[in-house]
Short mmCIF file of C-alpha atoms in Angstrom, two decimals:
data_model
loop_
_atom_site.label_atom_id
_atom_site.label_comp_id
_atom_site.label_asym_id
_atom_site.label_seq_id
_atom_site.Cartn_x
_atom_site.Cartn_y
_atom_site.Cartn_z
CA UNK K 7 199.06 -81.49 -89.65
CA UNK K 8 199.67 -77.66 -88.99
CA UNK K 9 202.82 -77.09 -86.90
CA UNK K 10 202.19 -75.45 -83.65
CA UNK K 11 202.93 -71.85 -83.34
CA UNK K 12 205.14 -70.63 -80.43
CA UNK K 13 203.55 -69.00 -77.49
CA UNK K 14 203.62 -65.21 -78.18
CA UNK K 15 204.12 -65.02 -74.24
CA UNK K 16 207.22 -65.82 -72.39
CA UNK K 17 207.51 -67.12 -68.88
CA UNK K 18 206.73 -65.07 -65.93
CA UNK K 19 209.20 -62.32 -65.64
CA UNK K 20 210.23 -62.64 -62.21
CA UNK K 21 213.29 -60.77 -62.08
CA UNK K 22 211.67 -57.86 -63.95
CA UNK K 23 209.20 -57.70 -61.30
CA UNK K 24 211.23 -57.99 -57.91
CA UNK K 25 213.48 -55.63 -59.34
CA UNK K 26 210.71 -52.88 -60.32
CA UNK K 27 209.09 -53.61 -56.86
CA UNK K 28 212.48 -53.37 -54.90
CA UNK K 29 213.09 -49.88 -56.71
CA UNK K 30 209.71 -48.94 -56.17
CA UNK K 31 209.74 -49.48 -52.14
CA UNK K 32 213.29 -47.95 -51.60
CA UNK K 33 212.07 -44.84 -53.76
CA UNK K 34 209.14 -44.41 -51.58
CA UNK K 35 210.49 -45.33 -48.45
CA UNK K 36 213.80 -43.30 -48.82
CA UNK K 37 212.44 -39.85 -47.69
CA UNK K 38 213.32 -38.79 -43.91
CA UNK K 39 209.59 -38.58 -42.86
CA UNK K 40 209.20 -42.10 -44.77
CA UNK K 41 211.96 -43.69 -42.42
CA UNK K 42 210.86 -45.47 -39.86
CA UNK K 43 211.95 -45.73 -36.06
CA UNK K 44 212.89 -49.36 -34.49
CA UNK K 45 210.19 -49.96 -32.13
CA UNK K 46 212.78 -49.94 -29.19
CA UNK K 47 213.67 -46.13 -29.97
CA UNK K 48 209.62 -45.61 -30.06
CA UNK K 49 209.33 -47.16 -26.58
CA UNK K 50 211.90 -45.30 -25.07
CA UNK K 51 211.44 -42.01 -26.71
CA UNK K 52 207.63 -42.30 -27.46
CA UNK K 53 206.12 -42.83 -30.72
CA UNK K 54 203.24 -41.26 -32.81
CA UNK K 55 200.33 -42.72 -34.51
CA UNK K 56 202.65 -42.82 -37.85
CA UNK K 57 204.70 -45.43 -35.82
CA UNK K 58 202.17 -48.22 -35.95
CA UNK K 59 201.21 -48.02 -39.30
CA UNK K 60 202.68 -49.94 -42.22
CA UNK K 61 205.52 -48.34 -44.11
CA UNK K 62 203.36 -49.26 -47.33
CA UNK K 63 199.75 -49.24 -47.29
CA UNK K 64 197.62 -51.43 -49.42
CA UNK K 65 196.59 -48.46 -51.55
CA UNK K 66 200.15 -47.58 -52.13
CA UNK K 67 201.00 -51.25 -52.96
CA UNK K 68 198.06 -51.13 -55.30
CA UNK K 69 199.94 -48.03 -57.43
CA UNK K 70 202.90 -49.98 -57.37
CA UNK K 71 201.29 -53.19 -58.91
CA UNK K 72 199.35 -50.88 -61.65
CA UNK K 73 202.74 -49.66 -62.64
CA UNK K 74 203.73 -53.32 -63.67
CA UNK K 75 200.60 -53.76 -66.10
CA UNK K 76 202.62 -52.65 -68.96
CA UNK K 77 205.31 -55.48 -68.41
CA UNK K 78 202.74 -58.32 -67.64
CA UNK K 79 201.02 -57.20 -70.60
CA UNK K 80 197.29 -57.61 -69.27
CA UNK K 81 195.60 -55.40 -66.76
CA UNK K 82 195.48 -56.74 -63.46
CA UNK K 83 192.36 -57.61 -60.67
CA UNK K 84 191.49 -56.21 -57.43
CA UNK K 85 192.98 -59.18 -55.66
CA UNK K 86 196.57 -58.62 -56.58
CA UNK K 87 197.49 -56.71 -53.52
CA UNK K 88 196.22 -57.85 -50.21
CA UNK K 89 194.54 -55.43 -47.47
CA UNK K 90 196.53 -53.99 -44.85
CA UNK K 91 200.20 -53.12 -45.89
CA UNK K 92 203.77 -53.86 -45.68
CA UNK K 93 206.56 -52.99 -42.96
CA UNK K 94 209.37 -54.99 -44.52
CA UNK K 95 210.76 -54.59 -48.23
CA UNK K 96 211.19 -58.35 -49.01
CA UNK K 97 208.05 -59.27 -47.32
CA UNK K 98 206.75 -56.69 -50.07
CA UNK K 99 208.25 -58.24 -52.94
CA UNK K 100 207.86 -61.79 -52.04
CA UNK K 101 203.85 -61.63 -51.43
CA UNK K 102 203.33 -59.11 -54.40
CA UNK K 103 205.61 -61.04 -56.84
CA UNK K 104 203.89 -64.40 -55.90
CA UNK K 105 200.25 -62.72 -55.97
CA UNK K 106 201.65 -61.52 -59.70
CA UNK K 107 202.75 -64.83 -60.89
CA UNK K 108 198.96 -66.16 -59.86
CA UNK K 109 197.58 -63.73 -61.97
CA UNK K 110 199.76 -63.96 -64.79
CA UNK K 111 199.15 -67.88 -64.66
CA UNK K 112 195.23 -67.27 -64.65
CA UNK K 113 195.51 -64.76 -67.38
CA UNK K 114 197.79 -66.70 -69.84
CA UNK K 115 197.71 -70.03 -68.56
CA UNK K 116 199.84 -72.86 -66.57
CA UNK K 117 201.81 -73.70 -69.95
CA UNK K 118 202.64 -70.18 -71.15
CA UNK K 119 203.56 -69.24 -67.39
CA UNK K 120 205.92 -71.85 -66.95
CA UNK K 121 208.06 -71.59 -70.45
CA UNK K 122 211.39 -70.47 -70.02
CA UNK K 123 212.08 -66.71 -70.84
CA UNK K 124 213.76 -66.58 -74.38
#
């Protein structure tokens, strides 16, 4: 009987993905024009069309995801980011990480995606 080879791909790199997405969000939203005013302030002082747009649109989110292809080891499909956008960093990181883990599992199979990294 031939011994089984170890899988070449470790578990989904959740911590690295979350860290990269958080850093990307912080960099993208740290400039003064990108900072969003609280809704109360917009109501009180008046707002602009930019106040109702998401902080990160789906096109920008897709660009962030594309930067993770090298880490994940494969080309991501169009379903990795949803239409719309994000107003909250935690929601962005949680949602995109979850979508990437699904794509990772589809690509490498459930067995490889669940193996502990090591």
